[in-house]
Short mmCIF file of C-alpha atoms and ligand atoms in Angstrom, two decimals:
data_model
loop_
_atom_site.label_atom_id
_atom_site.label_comp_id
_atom_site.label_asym_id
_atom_site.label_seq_id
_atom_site.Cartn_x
_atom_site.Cartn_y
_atom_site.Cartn_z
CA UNK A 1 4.87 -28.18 -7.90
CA UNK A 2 4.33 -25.71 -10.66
CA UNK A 3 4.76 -21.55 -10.18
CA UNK A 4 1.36 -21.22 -10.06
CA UNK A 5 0.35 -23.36 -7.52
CA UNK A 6 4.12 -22.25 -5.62
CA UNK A 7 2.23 -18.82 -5.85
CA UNK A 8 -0.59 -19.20 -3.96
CA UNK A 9 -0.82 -17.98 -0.66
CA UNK A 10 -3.20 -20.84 1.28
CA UNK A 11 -3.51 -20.61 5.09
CA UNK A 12 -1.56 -17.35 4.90
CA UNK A 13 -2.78 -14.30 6.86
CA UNK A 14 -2.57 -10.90 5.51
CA UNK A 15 -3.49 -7.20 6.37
CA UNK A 16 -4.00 -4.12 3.74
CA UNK A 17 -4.20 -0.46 5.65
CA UNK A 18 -6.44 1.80 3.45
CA UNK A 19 -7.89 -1.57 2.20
CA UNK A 20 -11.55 -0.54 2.15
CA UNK A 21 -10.95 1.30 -1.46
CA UNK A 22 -8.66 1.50 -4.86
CA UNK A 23 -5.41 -0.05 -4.12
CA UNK A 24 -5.80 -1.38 -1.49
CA UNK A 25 -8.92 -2.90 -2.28
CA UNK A 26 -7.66 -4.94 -5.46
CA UNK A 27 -4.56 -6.02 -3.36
CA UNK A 28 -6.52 -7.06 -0.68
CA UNK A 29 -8.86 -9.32 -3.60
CA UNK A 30 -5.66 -10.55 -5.07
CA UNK A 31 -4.70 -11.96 -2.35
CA UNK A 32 -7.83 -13.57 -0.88
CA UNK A 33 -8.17 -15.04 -4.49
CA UNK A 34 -4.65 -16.57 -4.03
CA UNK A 35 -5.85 -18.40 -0.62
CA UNK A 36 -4.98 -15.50 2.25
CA UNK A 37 -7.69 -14.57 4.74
CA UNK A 38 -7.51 -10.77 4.86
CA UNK A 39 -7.78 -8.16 7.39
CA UNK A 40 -8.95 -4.75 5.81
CA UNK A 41 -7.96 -1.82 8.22
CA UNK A 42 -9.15 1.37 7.31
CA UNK A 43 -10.85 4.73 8.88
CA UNK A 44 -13.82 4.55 7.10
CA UNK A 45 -15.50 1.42 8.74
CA UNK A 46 -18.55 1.15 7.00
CA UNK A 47 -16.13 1.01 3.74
CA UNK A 48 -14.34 -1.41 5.09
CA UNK A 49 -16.80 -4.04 6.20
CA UNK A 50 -18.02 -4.03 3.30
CA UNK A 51 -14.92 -5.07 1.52
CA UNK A 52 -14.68 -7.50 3.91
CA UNK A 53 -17.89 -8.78 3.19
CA UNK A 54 -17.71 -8.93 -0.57
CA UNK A 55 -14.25 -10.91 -0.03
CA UNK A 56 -15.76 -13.36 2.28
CA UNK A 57 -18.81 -13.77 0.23
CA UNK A 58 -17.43 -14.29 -3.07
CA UNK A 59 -13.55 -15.84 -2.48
CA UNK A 60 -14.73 -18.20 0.63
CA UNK A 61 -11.37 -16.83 2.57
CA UNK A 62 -11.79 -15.23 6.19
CA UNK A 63 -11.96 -11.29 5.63
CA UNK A 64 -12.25 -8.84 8.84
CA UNK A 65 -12.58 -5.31 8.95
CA UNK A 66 -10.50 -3.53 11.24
CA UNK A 67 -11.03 0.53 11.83
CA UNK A 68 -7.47 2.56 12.82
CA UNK A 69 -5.66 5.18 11.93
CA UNK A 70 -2.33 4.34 10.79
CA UNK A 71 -1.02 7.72 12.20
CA UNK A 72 -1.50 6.50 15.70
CA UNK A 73 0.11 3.49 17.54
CA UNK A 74 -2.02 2.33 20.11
CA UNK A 75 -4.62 2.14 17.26
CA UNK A 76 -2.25 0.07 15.20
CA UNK A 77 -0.96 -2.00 18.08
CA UNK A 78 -4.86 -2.68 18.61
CA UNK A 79 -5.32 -3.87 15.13
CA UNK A 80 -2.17 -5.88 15.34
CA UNK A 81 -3.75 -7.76 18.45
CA UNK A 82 -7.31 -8.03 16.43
CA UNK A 83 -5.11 -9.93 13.54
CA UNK A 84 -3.39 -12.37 16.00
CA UNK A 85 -6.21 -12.61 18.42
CA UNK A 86 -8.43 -13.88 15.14
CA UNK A 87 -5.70 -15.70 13.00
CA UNK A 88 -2.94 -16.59 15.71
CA UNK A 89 -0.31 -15.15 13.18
CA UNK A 90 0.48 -12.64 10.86
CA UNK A 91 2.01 -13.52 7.75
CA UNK A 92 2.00 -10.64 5.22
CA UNK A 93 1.62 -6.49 5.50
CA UNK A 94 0.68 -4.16 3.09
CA UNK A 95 1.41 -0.62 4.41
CA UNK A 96 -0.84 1.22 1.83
CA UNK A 97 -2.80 4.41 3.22
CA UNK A 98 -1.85 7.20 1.93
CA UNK A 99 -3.53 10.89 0.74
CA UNK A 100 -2.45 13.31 -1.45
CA UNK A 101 -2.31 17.47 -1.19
CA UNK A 102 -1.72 19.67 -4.36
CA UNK A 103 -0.20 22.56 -2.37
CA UNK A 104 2.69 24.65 -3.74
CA UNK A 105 5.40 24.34 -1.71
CA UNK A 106 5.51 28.38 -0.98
CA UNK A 107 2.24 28.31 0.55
CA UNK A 108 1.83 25.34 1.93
CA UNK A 109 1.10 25.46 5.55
CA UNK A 110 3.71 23.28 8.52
CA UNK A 111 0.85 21.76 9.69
CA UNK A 112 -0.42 20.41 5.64
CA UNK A 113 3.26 19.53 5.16
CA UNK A 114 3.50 17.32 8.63
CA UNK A 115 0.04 15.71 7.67
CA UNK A 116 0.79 14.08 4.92
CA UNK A 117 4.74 13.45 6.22
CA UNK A 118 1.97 11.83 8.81
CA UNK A 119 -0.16 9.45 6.80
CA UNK A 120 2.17 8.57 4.13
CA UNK A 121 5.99 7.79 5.45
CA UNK A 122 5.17 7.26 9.81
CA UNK A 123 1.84 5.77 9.20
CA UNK A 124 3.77 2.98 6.90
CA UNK A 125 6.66 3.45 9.65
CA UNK A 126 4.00 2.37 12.24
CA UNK A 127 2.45 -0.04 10.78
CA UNK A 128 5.81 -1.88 8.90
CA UNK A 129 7.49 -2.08 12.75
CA UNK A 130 4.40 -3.45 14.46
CA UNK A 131 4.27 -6.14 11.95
CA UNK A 132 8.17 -6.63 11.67
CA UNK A 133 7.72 -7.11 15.85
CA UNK A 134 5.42 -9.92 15.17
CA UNK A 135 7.47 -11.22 12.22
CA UNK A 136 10.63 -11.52 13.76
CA UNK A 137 9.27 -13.80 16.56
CA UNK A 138 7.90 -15.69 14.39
CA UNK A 139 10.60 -15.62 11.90
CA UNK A 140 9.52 -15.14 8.81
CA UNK A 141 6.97 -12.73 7.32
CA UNK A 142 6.90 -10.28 3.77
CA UNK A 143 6.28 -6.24 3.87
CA UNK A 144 5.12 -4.67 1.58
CA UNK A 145 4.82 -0.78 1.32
CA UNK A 146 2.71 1.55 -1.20
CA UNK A 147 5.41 3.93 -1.84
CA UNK A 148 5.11 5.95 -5.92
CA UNK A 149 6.42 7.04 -9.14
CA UNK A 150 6.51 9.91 -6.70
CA UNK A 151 8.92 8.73 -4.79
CA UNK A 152 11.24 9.38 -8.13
CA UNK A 153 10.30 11.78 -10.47
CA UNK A 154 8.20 15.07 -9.39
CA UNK A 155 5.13 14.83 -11.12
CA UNK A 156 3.47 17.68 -13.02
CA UNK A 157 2.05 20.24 -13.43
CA UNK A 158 0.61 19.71 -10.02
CA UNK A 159 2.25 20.93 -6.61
CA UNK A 160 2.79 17.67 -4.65
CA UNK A 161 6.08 18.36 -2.58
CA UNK A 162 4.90 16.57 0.77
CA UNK A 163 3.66 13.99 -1.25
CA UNK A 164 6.77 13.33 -3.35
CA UNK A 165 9.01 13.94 -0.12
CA UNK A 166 7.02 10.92 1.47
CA UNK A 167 6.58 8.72 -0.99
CA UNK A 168 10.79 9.06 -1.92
CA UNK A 169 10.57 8.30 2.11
CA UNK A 170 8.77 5.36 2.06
CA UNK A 171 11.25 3.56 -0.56
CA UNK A 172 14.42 4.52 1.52
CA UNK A 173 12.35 3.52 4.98
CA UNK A 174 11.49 0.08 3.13
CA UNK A 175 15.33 -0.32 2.16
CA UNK A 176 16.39 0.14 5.67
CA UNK A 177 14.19 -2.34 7.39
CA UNK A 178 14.80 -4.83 4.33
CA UNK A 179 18.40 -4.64 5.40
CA UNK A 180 17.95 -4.91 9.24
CA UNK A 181 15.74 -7.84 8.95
CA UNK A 182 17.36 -9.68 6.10
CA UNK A 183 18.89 -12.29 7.95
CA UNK A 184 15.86 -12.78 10.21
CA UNK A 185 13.08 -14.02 7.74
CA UNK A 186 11.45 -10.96 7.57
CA UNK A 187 11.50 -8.76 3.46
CA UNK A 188 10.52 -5.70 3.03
CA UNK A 189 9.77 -4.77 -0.40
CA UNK A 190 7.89 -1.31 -1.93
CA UNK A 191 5.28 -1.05 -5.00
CA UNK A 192 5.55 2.69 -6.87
CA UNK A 193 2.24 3.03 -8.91
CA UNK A 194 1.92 5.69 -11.64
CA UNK A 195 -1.48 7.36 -11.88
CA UNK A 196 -4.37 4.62 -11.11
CA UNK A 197 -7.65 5.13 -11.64
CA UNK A 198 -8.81 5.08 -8.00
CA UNK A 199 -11.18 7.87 -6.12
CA UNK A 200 -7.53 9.42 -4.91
CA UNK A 201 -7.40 10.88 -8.20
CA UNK A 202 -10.60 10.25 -10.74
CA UNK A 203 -12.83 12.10 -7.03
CA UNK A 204 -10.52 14.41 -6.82
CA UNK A 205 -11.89 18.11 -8.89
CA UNK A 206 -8.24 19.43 -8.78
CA UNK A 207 -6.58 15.79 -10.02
CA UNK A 208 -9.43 14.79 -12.73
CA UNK A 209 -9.19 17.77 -14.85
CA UNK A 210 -5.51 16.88 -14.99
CA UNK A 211 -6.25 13.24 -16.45
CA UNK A 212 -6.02 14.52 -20.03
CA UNK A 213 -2.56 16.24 -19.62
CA UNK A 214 -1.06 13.19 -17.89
CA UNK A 215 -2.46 11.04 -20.62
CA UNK A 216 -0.98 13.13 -23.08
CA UNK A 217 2.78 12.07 -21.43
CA UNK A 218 2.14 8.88 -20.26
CA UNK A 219 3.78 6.35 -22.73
CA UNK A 220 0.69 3.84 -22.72
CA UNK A 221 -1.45 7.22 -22.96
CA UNK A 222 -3.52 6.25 -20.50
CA UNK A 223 -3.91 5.60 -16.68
CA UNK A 224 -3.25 2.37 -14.81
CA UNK A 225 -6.11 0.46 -13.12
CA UNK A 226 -5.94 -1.17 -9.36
CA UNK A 227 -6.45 -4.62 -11.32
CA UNK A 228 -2.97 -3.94 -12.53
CA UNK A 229 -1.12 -3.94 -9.34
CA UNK A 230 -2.43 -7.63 -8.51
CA UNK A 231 -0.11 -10.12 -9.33
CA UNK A 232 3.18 -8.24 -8.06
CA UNK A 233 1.01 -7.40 -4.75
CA UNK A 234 0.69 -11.95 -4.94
CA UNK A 235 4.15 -12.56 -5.78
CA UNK A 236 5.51 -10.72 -2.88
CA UNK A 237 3.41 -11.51 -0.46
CA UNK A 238 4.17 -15.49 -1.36
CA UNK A 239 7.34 -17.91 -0.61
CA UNK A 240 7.71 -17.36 -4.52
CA UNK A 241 9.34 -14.35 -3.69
CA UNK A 242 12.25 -15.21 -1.09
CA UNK A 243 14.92 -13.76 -2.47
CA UNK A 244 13.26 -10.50 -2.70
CA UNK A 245 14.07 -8.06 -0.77
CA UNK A 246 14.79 -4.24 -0.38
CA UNK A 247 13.26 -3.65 -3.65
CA UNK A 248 10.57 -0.93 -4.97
CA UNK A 249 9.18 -2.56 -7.95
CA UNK A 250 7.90 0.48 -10.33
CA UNK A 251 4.53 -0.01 -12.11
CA UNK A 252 3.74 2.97 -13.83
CA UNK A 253 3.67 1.97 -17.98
CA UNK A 254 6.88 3.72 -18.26
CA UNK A 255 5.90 7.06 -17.09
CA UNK A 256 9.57 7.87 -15.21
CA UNK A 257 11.22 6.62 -17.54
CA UNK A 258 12.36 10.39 -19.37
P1 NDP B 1 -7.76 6.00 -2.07
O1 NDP B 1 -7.95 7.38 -1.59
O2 NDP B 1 -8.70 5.43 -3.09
O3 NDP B 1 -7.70 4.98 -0.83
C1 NDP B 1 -6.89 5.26 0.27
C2 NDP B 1 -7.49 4.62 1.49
O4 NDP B 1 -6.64 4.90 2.60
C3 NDP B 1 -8.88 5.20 1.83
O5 NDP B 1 -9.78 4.15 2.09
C4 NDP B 1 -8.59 6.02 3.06
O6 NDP B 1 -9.68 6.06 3.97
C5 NDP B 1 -7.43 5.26 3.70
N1 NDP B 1 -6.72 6.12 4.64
C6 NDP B 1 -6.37 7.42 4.48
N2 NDP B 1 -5.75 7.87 5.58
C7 NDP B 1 -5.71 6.84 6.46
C8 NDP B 1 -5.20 6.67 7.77
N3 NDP B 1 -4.64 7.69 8.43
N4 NDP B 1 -5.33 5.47 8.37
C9 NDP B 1 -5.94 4.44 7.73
N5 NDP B 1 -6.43 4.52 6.49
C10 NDP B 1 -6.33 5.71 5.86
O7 NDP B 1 -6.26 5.94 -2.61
P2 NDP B 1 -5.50 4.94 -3.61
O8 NDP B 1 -6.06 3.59 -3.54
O9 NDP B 1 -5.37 5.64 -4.91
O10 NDP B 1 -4.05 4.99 -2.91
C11 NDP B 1 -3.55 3.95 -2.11
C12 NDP B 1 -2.06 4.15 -1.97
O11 NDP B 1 -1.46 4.16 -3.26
C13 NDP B 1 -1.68 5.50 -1.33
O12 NDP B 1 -0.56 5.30 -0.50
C14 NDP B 1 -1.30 6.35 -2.52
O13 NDP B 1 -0.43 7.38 -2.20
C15 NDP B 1 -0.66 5.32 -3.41
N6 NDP B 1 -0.59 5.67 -4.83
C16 NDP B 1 -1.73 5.98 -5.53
C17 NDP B 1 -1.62 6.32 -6.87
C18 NDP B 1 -2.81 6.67 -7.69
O14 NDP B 1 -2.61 7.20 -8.80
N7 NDP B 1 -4.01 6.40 -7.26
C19 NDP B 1 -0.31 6.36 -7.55
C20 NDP B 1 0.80 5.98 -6.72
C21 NDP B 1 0.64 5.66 -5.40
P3 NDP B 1 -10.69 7.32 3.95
O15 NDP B 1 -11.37 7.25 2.62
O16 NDP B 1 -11.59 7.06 5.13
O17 NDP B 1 -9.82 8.53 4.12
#
């Protein structure tokens, strides 16, 4: 069998949190294209169903919508039990909610900091162990985690400490389950964007007047798209991928590179 068709991901069964939008949006497509059905688990419902809908409609897989907040276990334990009540298994997780707060780190409040600590690094936490719980039963399953360029380099001239702190969290979180669960079946593997074009930063009025100046050091000059995340979000989610683990595969047209 050729790569191409050793890519695809028929019969699989896959969730996306923050799927309803951007990132998690075009991985969620990806994969449906590549022969997952697809759970989309979001807070925004309406958002999400919709997604769903469009997936279903136009790729022929299975696509649900699931509403929880990633923040708070027995909502992601429920969504868990949505996924296997509705598929009987779960085969690949993307951990991929996440916010953002330009706050300088003098002024920024315990309660900011701990909310985005929240979202970003124990909402993946949550949602990466509930899925490793059903993995490891069933022996075999891929993780996959939205961690940053963040997680690396601290971006400028924005204040983003919380949001650096958890996305350098998330790739160090990832690392740790990948080795726990090596020999078990179950990889864990991270994806650090650069600067996407997604409503996290082109809706935001504090990030989109900052678009120009980040163009001006970006490498490629410009900013990535969701489209552009697709095929790594396919390749680890797929058998293709195996002997991948424990990595955090940097997409960002150079950016941290200097
Ligand atoms: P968006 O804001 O476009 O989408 C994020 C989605 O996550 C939204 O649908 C949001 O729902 C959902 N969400 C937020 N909080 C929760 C929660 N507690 N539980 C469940 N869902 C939640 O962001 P992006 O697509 O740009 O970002 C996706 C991921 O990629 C994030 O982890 C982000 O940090 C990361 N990333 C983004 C980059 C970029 O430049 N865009 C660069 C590097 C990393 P709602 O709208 O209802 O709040």
């Amino acid at each position: 069998m050729g790569i191409m068709e050793r890519m695809r991901l028929d019969g699989k069964v896959s969730f996306v949190t923050g799927g309803a939008r951007g990132i998690g949006k075009a991985i969620a497509t990806a994969v449906a294209e590549a022969g997952s059905h697809v759970a989309i688990v979001d807070m925004d419902i309406d958002e999400a169903t919709k997604t769903a809908h469009e997936i279903a409609d136009t790729i022929g897989v299975k696509a649900i919508a699931i509403q929880a907040d990633v923040t708070v276990k027995e909502e992601v334990d429920a969504m868990i039990s949505t996924i296997l009540d509705t598929f009987g298994k779960l085969d690949v997780a993307f951990c991929n909610a996440g916010i953002c707060m330009n706050i300088p780190a003098s002024e920024m409040t315990a309660e900011q900091f701990r909310k985005v600590i929240d979202i970003n690094l124990t909402g993946v936490f949550l949602t990466s162990q509930a899925a490793a719980n059903v993995m490891l039963k069933q022996g075999k399953g891929s993780i996959i985690n939205t961690a940053s360029m963040s997680g690396h380099i601290v971006n400028v001239p924005q204040p983003q400490c919380a949001y650096n702190a958890s996305k350098a969290g998330v790739i160090q979180l990832t690392k740790s389950m990948a080795i726990e669960f090596a020999k078990k079946g179950v990889r864990v593997n991270s994806i650090s964007p650069g600067y996407i074009g997604t409503d996290l930063v082109l809706e935001a009025p504090h990030l989109k007047v900052l678009i120009d100046q980040w163009n001006a050091m970006a490498p490629l000059g410009r900013l990535g798209r969701p489209d552009e995340l697709q095929a790594i979000a396919v390749y680890l989610a797929g058998d293709t991928s195996d002997f991948t683990t424990g990595s955090d595969f940097v997409i960002d047209g150079a950016f941290s590179c200097f």
